[in-house]
PDB file of C-alpha atoms in Angstrom:
ATOM      1  CA  MET A 249     158.868 120.542 136.388  1.00 27.00           C
ATOM      2  CA  MET A 250     156.376 119.072 134.052  1.00 35.00           C
ATOM      3  CA  CYS A 251     152.639 120.315 133.276  1.00 36.00           C
ATOM      4  CA  MET A 252     150.028 118.474 131.113  1.00 41.00           C
ATOM      5  CA  ARG A 253     146.554 119.030 130.369  1.00 41.00           C
ATOM      6  CA  CYS A 254     144.123 116.162 130.091  1.00 41.00           C
ATOM      7  CA  GLY A 255     140.579 116.918 128.997  1.00 40.00           C
ATOM      8  CA  GLY A 256     139.726 113.621 127.622  1.00 41.00           C
ATOM      9  CA  GLY A 257     137.212 115.095 125.212  1.00 40.00           C
ATOM     10  CA  CYS A 258     134.996 116.125 128.113  1.00 40.00           C
ATOM     11  CA  ALA A 259     133.069 119.273 128.395  1.00 40.00           C
ATOM     12  CA  GLY A 260     134.398 121.839 130.591  1.00 40.00           C
ATOM     13  CA  PRO A 261     137.786 123.227 131.281  1.00 39.00           C
ATOM     14  CA  PRO A 262     140.555 120.476 131.239  1.00 41.00           C
ATOM     15  CA  VAL A 263     142.443 119.359 134.481  1.00 44.00           C
ATOM     16  CA  THR A 264     146.120 121.019 134.566  1.00 44.00           C
ATOM     17  CA  TRP A 265     148.408 118.784 136.477  1.00 47.00           C
ATOM     18  CA  THR A 266     151.784 120.173 137.485  1.00 50.00           C
ATOM     19  CA  SER A 267     154.326 117.769 138.654  1.00 51.00           C
ATOM     20  CA  THR A 268     157.900 117.476 139.840  1.00 53.00           C
ATOM     21  CA  ARG A 269     159.536 114.129 139.983  1.00 54.00           C
ATOM     22  CA  THR A 270     158.749 114.260 143.669  1.00 59.00           C
ATOM     23  CA  ALA A 271     155.670 111.966 144.300  1.00 73.00           C
ATOM     24  CA  ARG A 272     153.014 113.680 146.241  1.00 87.00           C
ATOM     25  CA  PRO A 273     149.533 112.521 147.349  1.00 92.00           C
ATOM     26  CA  SER A 274     146.388 113.142 145.201  1.00 93.00           C
ATOM     27  CA  TRP A 275     143.097 113.798 146.666  1.00 93.00           C
ATOM     28  CA  GLY A 276     139.645 113.763 145.320  1.00 95.00           C
ATOM     29  CA  ARG A 277     136.141 114.184 146.712  1.00 95.00           C
ATOM     30  CA  ALA A 278     132.745 113.064 145.099  1.00 94.00           C
ATOM     31  CA  PRO A 279     133.200 113.943 141.392  1.00 93.00           C
ATOM     32  CA  GLY A 280     136.623 115.228 141.986  1.00 94.00           C
ATOM     33  CA  ALA A 281     137.683 111.851 142.790  1.00 96.00           C
ATOM     34  CA  ALA A 282     136.833 110.756 139.272  1.00 96.00           C
ATOM     35  CA  ILE A 283     139.147 113.643 137.968  1.00 96.00           C
ATOM     36  CA  ALA A 284     141.926 112.370 140.400  1.00 97.00           C
ATOM     37  CA  ALA A 285     141.479 108.676 139.540  1.00 98.00           C
ATOM     38  CA  GLY A 286     141.332 109.501 135.885  1.00 97.00           C
ATOM     39  CA  LEU A 287     144.345 111.618 136.209  1.00 96.00           C
ATOM     40  CA  ALA A 288     146.217 108.506 137.860  1.00 97.00           C
ATOM     41  CA  LEU A 289     145.253 106.385 134.861  1.00 98.00           C
ATOM     42  CA  TYR A 290     146.402 109.048 132.488  1.00 97.00           C
ATOM     43  CA  LEU A 291     149.848 109.665 134.110  1.00 96.00           C
ATOM     44  CA  ARG A 292     150.343 105.880 134.302  1.00 97.00           C
ATOM     45  CA  ASP A 293     149.534 105.305 130.604  1.00 97.00           C
ATOM     46  CA  HIS A 294     152.074 108.290 129.637  1.00 96.00           C
ATOM     47  CA  ASP A 295     154.794 107.136 131.886  1.00 96.00           C
ATOM     48  CA  GLU A 296     154.637 109.954 134.130  1.00 95.00           C
ATOM     49  CA  PRO A 297     155.391 110.396 137.907  1.00 94.00           C
ATOM     50  CA  LEU A 298     152.257 108.912 139.821  1.00 96.00           C
ATOM     51  CA  PRO A 299     150.856 110.435 142.986  1.00 96.00           C
ATOM     52  CA  SER A 300     152.344 108.621 146.264  1.00 95.00           C
ATOM     53  CA  LEU A 301     148.944 107.947 147.146  1.00 96.00           C
ATOM     54  CA  LEU A 302     145.347 108.412 145.602  1.00 97.00           C
ATOM     55  CA  LEU A 303     142.850 109.450 148.255  1.00 97.00           C
ATOM     56  CA  LEU A 304     139.157 109.110 147.103  1.00 98.00           C
ATOM     57  CA  HIS A 305     136.603 110.432 149.445  1.00 97.00           C
ATOM     58  CA  ALA A 306     132.954 109.693 148.619  1.00 97.00           C
ATOM     59  CA  PRO A 307     134.027 108.887 145.040  1.00 97.00           C
ATOM     60  CA  ILE A 308     131.793 108.996 142.030  1.00 96.00           C
ATOM     61  CA  LEU A 309     133.775 106.931 139.499  1.00 97.00           C
ATOM     62  CA  ASP A 310     131.053 105.453 137.010  1.00 96.00           C
ATOM     63  CA  ASP A 311     128.626 107.156 134.701  1.00 94.00           C
ATOM     64  CA  ARG A 312     126.631 104.031 133.939  1.00 93.00           C
ATOM     65  CA  HIS A 313     124.461 103.826 137.094  1.00 93.00           C
ATOM     66  CA  THR A 314     123.982 100.012 136.741  1.00 94.00           C
ATOM     67  CA  THR A 315     124.635  98.930 140.302  1.00 96.00           C
ATOM     68  CA  SER A 316     122.110  97.995 142.995  1.00 96.00           C
ATOM     69  CA  SER A 317     123.163 101.060 145.140  1.00 96.00           C
ATOM     70  CA  SER A 318     122.816 103.416 142.099  1.00 94.00           C
ATOM     71  CA  HIS A 319     119.103 102.454 141.814  1.00 95.00           C
ATOM     72  CA  ALA A 320     118.388 102.512 145.607  1.00 94.00           C
ATOM     73  CA  VAL A 321     119.229 106.110 146.529  1.00 92.00           C
ATOM     74  CA  THR A 322     116.511 108.492 145.290  1.00 91.00           C
ATOM     75  CA  ASP A 323     116.089 110.630 148.279  1.00 91.00           C
ATOM     76  CA  PRO A 324     116.464 114.421 147.127  1.00 92.00           C
ATOM     77  CA  ARG A 325     118.094 115.266 150.559  1.00 90.00           C
ATOM     78  CA  THR A 326     121.445 113.378 149.464  1.00 92.00           C
ATOM     79  CA  TRP A 327     123.376 112.735 146.159  1.00 93.00           C
ATOM     80  CA  ASN A 328     120.704 110.679 144.275  1.00 94.00           C
ATOM     81  CA  ARG A 329     120.294 108.944 141.144  1.00 94.00           C
ATOM     82  CA  ALA A 330     118.545 111.912 139.286  1.00 94.00           C
ATOM     83  CA  ALA A 331     121.357 114.162 140.412  1.00 94.00           C
ATOM     84  CA  SER A 332     124.132 111.910 139.469  1.00 94.00           C
ATOM     85  CA  GLN A 333     122.621 111.353 135.963  1.00 92.00           C
ATOM     86  CA  ALA A 334     122.523 114.990 135.394  1.00 92.00           C
ATOM     87  CA  GLY A 335     125.862 115.679 136.768  1.00 93.00           C
ATOM     88  CA  TRP A 336     127.300 113.035 134.483  1.00 93.00           C
ATOM     89  CA  ALA A 337     125.655 114.313 131.676  1.00 90.00           C
ATOM     90  CA  GLN A 338     126.878 117.852 132.084  1.00 89.00           C
ATOM     91  CA  TYR A 339     130.422 116.472 132.775  1.00 89.00           C
ATOM     92  CA  LEU A 340     130.739 114.283 129.690  1.00 89.00           C
ATOM     93  CA  GLY A 341     128.711 116.414 127.201  1.00 82.00           C
ATOM     94  CA  HIS A 342     126.202 119.021 126.483  1.00 59.00           C
ATOM     95  CA  GLY A 343     122.565 117.868 126.445  1.00 58.00           C
ATOM     96  CA  ASN A 344     122.227 114.505 124.419  1.00 55.00           C
ATOM     97  CA  ALA A 345     125.570 115.007 122.604  1.00 56.00           C
ATOM     98  CA  LEU A 346     127.403 112.825 125.209  1.00 61.00           C
ATOM     99  CA  VAL A 347     130.996 111.797 124.532  1.00 65.00           C
ATOM    100  CA  THR A 348     131.039 108.232 123.125  1.00 76.00           C
ATOM    101  CA  PRO A 349     132.607 105.973 123.854  1.00 85.00           C
ATOM    102  CA  VAL A 350     133.146 107.593 127.533  1.00 90.00           C
ATOM    103  CA  PRO A 351     136.991 107.460 128.141  1.00 93.00           C
ATOM    104  CA  PRO A 352     138.171 105.719 131.437  1.00 96.00           C
ATOM    105  CA  TYR A 353     140.063 109.178 131.902  1.00 96.00           C
ATOM    106  CA  ALA A 354     136.518 110.595 132.542  1.00 95.00           C
ATOM    107  CA  ALA A 355     134.879 107.650 134.279  1.00 96.00           C
ATOM    108  CA  PRO A 356     137.488 105.590 135.920  1.00 98.00           C
ATOM    109  CA  ALA A 357     135.236 102.703 136.603  1.00 97.00           C
ATOM    110  CA  ARG A 358     135.496 101.989 132.849  1.00 97.00           C
ATOM    111  CA  ALA A 359     139.114 101.344 133.169  1.00 98.00           C
ATOM    112  CA  SER A 360     139.842  97.785 132.187  1.00 97.00           C
ATOM    113  CA  HIS A 361     143.571  97.649 133.106  1.00 97.00           C
ATOM    114  CA  LEU A 362     144.265  98.961 136.833  1.00 98.00           C
ATOM    115  CA  SER A 363     147.818  97.639 137.385  1.00 98.00           C
ATOM    116  CA  GLY A 364     150.473 100.182 138.058  1.00 98.00           C
ATOM    117  CA  LEU A 365     148.450 102.771 139.675  1.00 98.00           C
ATOM    118  CA  PRO A 366     149.402 104.142 142.972  1.00 97.00           C
ATOM    119  CA  PRO A 367     148.087 103.139 146.406  1.00 97.00           C
ATOM    120  CA  THR A 368     144.600 104.154 146.773  1.00 98.00           C
ATOM    121  CA  PHE A 369     142.557 105.048 149.912  1.00 98.00           C
ATOM    122  CA  PHE A 370     138.790 105.062 149.840  1.00 98.00           C
ATOM    123  CA  SER A 371     136.311 106.711 152.293  1.00 98.00           C
ATOM    124  CA  LEU A 372     132.699 106.418 151.856  1.00 97.00           C
ATOM    125  CA  GLY A 373     129.166 106.005 153.588  1.00 97.00           C
ATOM    126  CA  ASP A 374     127.487 102.700 153.259  1.00 96.00           C
ATOM    127  CA  LEU A 375     124.148 104.579 152.009  1.00 96.00           C
ATOM    128  CA  GLU A 376     125.934 106.179 149.172  1.00 96.00           C
ATOM    129  CA  LEU A 377     124.672 106.110 145.528  1.00 96.00           C
ATOM    130  CA  ALA A 378     128.096 105.082 144.435  1.00 97.00           C
ATOM    131  CA  ARG A 379     128.784 102.425 147.105  1.00 98.00           C
ATOM    132  CA  ASP A 380     128.721  99.381 145.007  1.00 98.00           C
ATOM    133  CA  GLU A 381     130.792 100.933 141.950  1.00 97.00           C
ATOM    134  CA  VAL A 382     133.541 101.948 144.502  1.00 98.00           C
ATOM    135  CA  LEU A 383     133.602  98.615 146.283  1.00 98.00           C
ATOM    136  CA  ASP A 384     133.996  97.077 142.715  1.00 98.00           C
ATOM    137  CA  TYR A 385     136.702  99.476 141.731  1.00 98.00           C
ATOM    138  CA  ALA A 386     138.539  98.822 144.949  1.00 98.00           C
ATOM    139  CA  ALA A 387     138.319  95.022 144.582  1.00 98.00           C
ATOM    140  CA  ARG A 388     139.627  95.346 141.050  1.00 98.00           C
ATOM    141  CA  LEU A 389     142.363  97.378 142.229  1.00 98.00           C
ATOM    142  CA  ALA A 390     143.326  94.716 144.738  1.00 98.00           C
ATOM    143  CA  ARG A 391     143.186  92.136 142.156  1.00 98.00           C
ATOM    144  CA  ALA A 392     145.752  94.049 140.156  1.00 98.00           C
ATOM    145  CA  GLU A 393     148.055  94.188 143.168  1.00 98.00           C
ATOM    146  CA  VAL A 394     147.471  97.751 143.982  1.00 98.00           C
ATOM    147  CA  PRO A 395     147.602  98.534 147.609  1.00 97.00           C
ATOM    148  CA  VAL A 396     143.991  99.515 148.763  1.00 98.00           C
ATOM    149  CA  GLU A 397     142.526 100.784 152.100  1.00 98.00           C
ATOM    150  CA  LEU A 398     138.970 100.898 152.257  1.00 98.00           C
ATOM    151  CA  HIS A 399     136.654 102.715 154.947  1.00 98.00           C
ATOM    152  CA  LEU A 400     133.095 102.246 154.632  1.00 98.00           C
ATOM    153  CA  TYR A 401     131.049 104.156 157.257  1.00 98.00           C
ATOM    154  CA  PRO A 402     127.801 102.290 158.250  1.00 96.00           C
ATOM    155  CA  GLY A 403     124.512 104.560 158.264  1.00 95.00           C
ATOM    156  CA  ALA A 404     126.539 107.430 156.300  1.00 96.00           C
ATOM    157  CA  THR A 405     125.102 109.117 153.227  1.00 95.00           C
ATOM    158  CA  HIS A 406     126.889 111.137 150.530  1.00 95.00           C
ATOM    159  CA  GLY A 407     128.311 114.313 152.292  1.00 93.00           C
ATOM    160  CA  PHE A 408     128.058 113.043 155.653  1.00 95.00           C
ATOM    161  CA  ASP A 409     131.332 114.641 156.832  1.00 93.00           C
ATOM    162  CA  VAL A 410     129.978 117.975 155.522  1.00 93.00           C
ATOM    163  CA  THR A 411     126.254 117.840 156.740  1.00 93.00           C
ATOM    164  CA  VAL A 412     127.100 116.531 160.122  1.00 95.00           C
ATOM    165  CA  PRO A 413     130.828 117.579 160.861  1.00 96.00           C
ATOM    166  CA  THR A 414     131.018 116.857 164.461  1.00 97.00           C
ATOM    167  CA  ALA A 415     129.346 113.396 164.146  1.00 97.00           C
ATOM    168  CA  ALA A 416     131.610 110.698 165.328  1.00 97.00           C
ATOM    169  CA  VAL A 417     131.586 109.157 162.039  1.00 97.00           C
ATOM    170  CA  SER A 418     132.570 112.330 160.235  1.00 97.00           C
ATOM    171  CA  ARG A 419     135.571 112.651 162.797  1.00 97.00           C
ATOM    172  CA  ALA A 420     136.511 109.023 162.035  1.00 97.00           C
ATOM    173  CA  SER A 421     136.588 109.636 158.563  1.00 97.00           C
ATOM    174  CA  ARG A 422     138.843 112.826 158.648  1.00 97.00           C
ATOM    175  CA  ALA A 423     141.033 111.100 161.130  1.00 97.00           C
ATOM    176  CA  ALA A 424     141.587 108.169 158.806  1.00 97.00           C
ATOM    177  CA  GLN A 425     142.090 110.482 155.646  1.00 96.00           C
ATOM    178  CA  THR A 426     144.666 112.442 157.533  1.00 96.00           C
ATOM    179  CA  ASP A 427     146.395 109.428 158.685  1.00 96.00           C
ATOM    180  CA  ALA A 428     146.662 108.044 155.212  1.00 96.00           C
ATOM    181  CA  LEU A 429     148.046 111.514 153.867  1.00 94.00           C
ATOM    182  CA  VAL A 430     150.621 111.571 156.754  1.00 93.00           C
ATOM    183  CA  ARG A 431     151.890 107.990 155.676  1.00 93.00           C
ATOM    184  CA  ALA A 432     151.966 109.008 152.102  1.00 92.00           C
ATOM    185  CA  LEU A 433     153.959 112.097 152.655  1.00 89.00           C
ATOM    186  CA  HIS A 434     156.509 110.108 154.846  1.00 86.00           C
ATOM    187  CA  GLY A 435     156.620 107.289 152.482  1.00 80.00           C
ATOM    188  CA  ALA A 436     154.982 104.507 154.655  1.00 70.00           C
ATOM    189  CA  TRP A 437     152.732 103.393 151.691  1.00 63.00           C
ATOM    190  CA  ARG A 438     155.936 102.150 149.699  1.00 54.00           C
ATOM    191  CA  GLU A 439     157.006  99.873 152.786  1.00 49.00           C
TER     192      GLU A 439
END
């Protein structure tokens, strides 16, 4: 068994990853997706075992807020630009003393080299603040020959599966995520 800590210079407690040599899926939702994707980058860069699948649901991967969708979502009823900027400031540092430069282990969309990462599954709404950054990251992974599965749900905002768990779109998202995890646990992603 191997354990590692990867803080990347970020505020708050570091993530601890415990691994055996058996690949297992890794899952992250919203800001947790940045941690999961950053951990996959770290593991790849340090020649450690990678997850069999990286499942990113409603991922938030980029601190820069430069995309069209990151400017479009301002409604306070959902994850919006102001909340995202405040969240990234807390995650990356205290007040104005942000970590610079921001490491890709903290904000995975900043990574320039994406080859060698595990198969990655994305699930998100098309009205999400992070939609464009996720679509860009998924396309960059695919260009790097990383297997990618992308589910973009029309009319869905950030947290749709929590706010309306019985809606058809929420059930479809959970079913797709479950199917991806089952395939990862049975080695179907490697075929």
